[in-house]
PDB file of C-alpha atoms in Angstrom:
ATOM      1  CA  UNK A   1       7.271   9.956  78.825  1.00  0.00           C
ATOM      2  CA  UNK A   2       7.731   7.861  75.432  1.00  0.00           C
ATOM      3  CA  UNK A   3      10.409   6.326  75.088  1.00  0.00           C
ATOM      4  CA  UNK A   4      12.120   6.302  71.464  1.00  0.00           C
ATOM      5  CA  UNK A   5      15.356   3.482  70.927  1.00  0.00           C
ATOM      6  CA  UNK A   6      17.714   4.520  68.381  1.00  0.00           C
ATOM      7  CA  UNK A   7      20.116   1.812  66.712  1.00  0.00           C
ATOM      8  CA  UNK A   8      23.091   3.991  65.389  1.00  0.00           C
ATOM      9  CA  UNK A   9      26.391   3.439  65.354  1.00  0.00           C
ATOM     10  CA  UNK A  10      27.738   6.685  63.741  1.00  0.00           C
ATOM     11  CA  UNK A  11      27.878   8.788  67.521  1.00  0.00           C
ATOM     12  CA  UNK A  12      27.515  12.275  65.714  1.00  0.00           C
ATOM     13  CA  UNK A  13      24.418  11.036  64.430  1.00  0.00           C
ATOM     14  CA  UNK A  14      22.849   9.052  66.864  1.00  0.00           C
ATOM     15  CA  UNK A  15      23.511  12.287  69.233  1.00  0.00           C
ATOM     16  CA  UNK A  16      21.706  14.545  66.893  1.00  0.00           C
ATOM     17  CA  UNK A  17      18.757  12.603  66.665  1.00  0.00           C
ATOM     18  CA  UNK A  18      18.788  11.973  70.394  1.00  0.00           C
ATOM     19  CA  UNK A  19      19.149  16.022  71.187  1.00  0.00           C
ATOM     20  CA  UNK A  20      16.113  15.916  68.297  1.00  0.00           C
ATOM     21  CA  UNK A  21      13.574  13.255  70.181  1.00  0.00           C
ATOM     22  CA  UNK A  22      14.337  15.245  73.710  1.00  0.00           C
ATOM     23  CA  UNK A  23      13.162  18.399  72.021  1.00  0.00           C
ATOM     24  CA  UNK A  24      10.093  17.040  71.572  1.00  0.00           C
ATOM     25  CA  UNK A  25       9.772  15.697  75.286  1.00  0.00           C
ATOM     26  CA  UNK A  26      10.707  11.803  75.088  1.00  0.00           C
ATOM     27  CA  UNK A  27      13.099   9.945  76.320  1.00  0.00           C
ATOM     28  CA  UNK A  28      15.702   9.154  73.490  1.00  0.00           C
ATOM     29  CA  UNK A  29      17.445   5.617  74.409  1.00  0.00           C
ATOM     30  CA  UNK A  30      20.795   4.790  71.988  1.00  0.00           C
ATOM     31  CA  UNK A  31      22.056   1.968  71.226  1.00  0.00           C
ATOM     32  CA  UNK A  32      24.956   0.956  69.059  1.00  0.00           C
ATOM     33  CA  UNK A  33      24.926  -2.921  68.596  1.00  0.00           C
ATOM     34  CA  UNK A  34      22.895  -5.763  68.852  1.00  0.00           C
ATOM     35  CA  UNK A  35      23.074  -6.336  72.240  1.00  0.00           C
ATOM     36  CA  UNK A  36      22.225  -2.910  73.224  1.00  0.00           C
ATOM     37  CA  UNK A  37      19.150  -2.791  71.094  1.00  0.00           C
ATOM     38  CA  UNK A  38      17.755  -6.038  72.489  1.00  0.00           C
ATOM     39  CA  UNK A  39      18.162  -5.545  75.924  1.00  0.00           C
ATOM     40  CA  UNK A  40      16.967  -1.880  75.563  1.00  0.00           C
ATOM     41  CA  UNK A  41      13.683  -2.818  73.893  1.00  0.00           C
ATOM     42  CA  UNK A  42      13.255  -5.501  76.902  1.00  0.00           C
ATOM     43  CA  UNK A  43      13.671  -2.982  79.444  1.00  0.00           C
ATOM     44  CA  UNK A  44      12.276   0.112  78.057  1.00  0.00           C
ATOM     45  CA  UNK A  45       8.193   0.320  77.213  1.00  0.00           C
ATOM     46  CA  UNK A  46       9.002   1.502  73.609  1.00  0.00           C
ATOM     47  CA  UNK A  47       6.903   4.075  71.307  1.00  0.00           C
ATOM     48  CA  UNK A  48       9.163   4.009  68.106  1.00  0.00           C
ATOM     49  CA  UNK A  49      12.589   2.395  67.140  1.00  0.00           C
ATOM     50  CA  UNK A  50      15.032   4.219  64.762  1.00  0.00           C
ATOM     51  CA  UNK A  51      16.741   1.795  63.106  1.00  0.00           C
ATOM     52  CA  UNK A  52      19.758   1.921  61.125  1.00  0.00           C
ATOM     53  CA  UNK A  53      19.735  -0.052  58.235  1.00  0.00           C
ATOM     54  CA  UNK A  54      23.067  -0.605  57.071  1.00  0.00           C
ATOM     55  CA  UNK A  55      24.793  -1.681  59.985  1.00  0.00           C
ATOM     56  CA  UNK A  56      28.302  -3.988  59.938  1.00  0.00           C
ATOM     57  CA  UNK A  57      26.577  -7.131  62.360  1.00  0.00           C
ATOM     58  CA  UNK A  58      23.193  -6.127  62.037  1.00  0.00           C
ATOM     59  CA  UNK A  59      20.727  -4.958  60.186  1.00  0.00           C
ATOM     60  CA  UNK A  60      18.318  -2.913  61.601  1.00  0.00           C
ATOM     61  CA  UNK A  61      15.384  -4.656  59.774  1.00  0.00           C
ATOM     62  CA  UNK A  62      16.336  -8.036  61.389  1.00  0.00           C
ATOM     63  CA  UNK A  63      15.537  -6.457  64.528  1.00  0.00           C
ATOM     64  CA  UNK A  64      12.340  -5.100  63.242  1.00  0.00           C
TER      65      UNK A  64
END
């Protein structure tokens, strides 16, 4: 199963894209912060990364 992380911190979004990605058969894996993303894409064999862009302590293309 792939394995998409998504880096949201809005929850009403991040759960509609994860209800989105598990439609289509892979595993959605949120995170909200930092930390969560990092460890997440250490742990998890990733396919994609949603990243949010405009976050308050991170921007999602530093961690790209």
């Amino acid at each position: 199963m792939k394995t998409v992380i998504i880096l949201e911190d809005d929850g009403d979004i991040a759960d509609l894209m994860a209800q989105l990605i598990s439609s289509y058969g892979a595993l959605p894996v949120i995170c909200r912060n930092q930390a969560e993303v990092l460890g997440a894409m250490e742990t998890h064999d990733v396919a994609l990364a949603l990243l949010d862009i405009m976050l308050p302590n991170l921007d999602g293309r530093t961690v790209a």
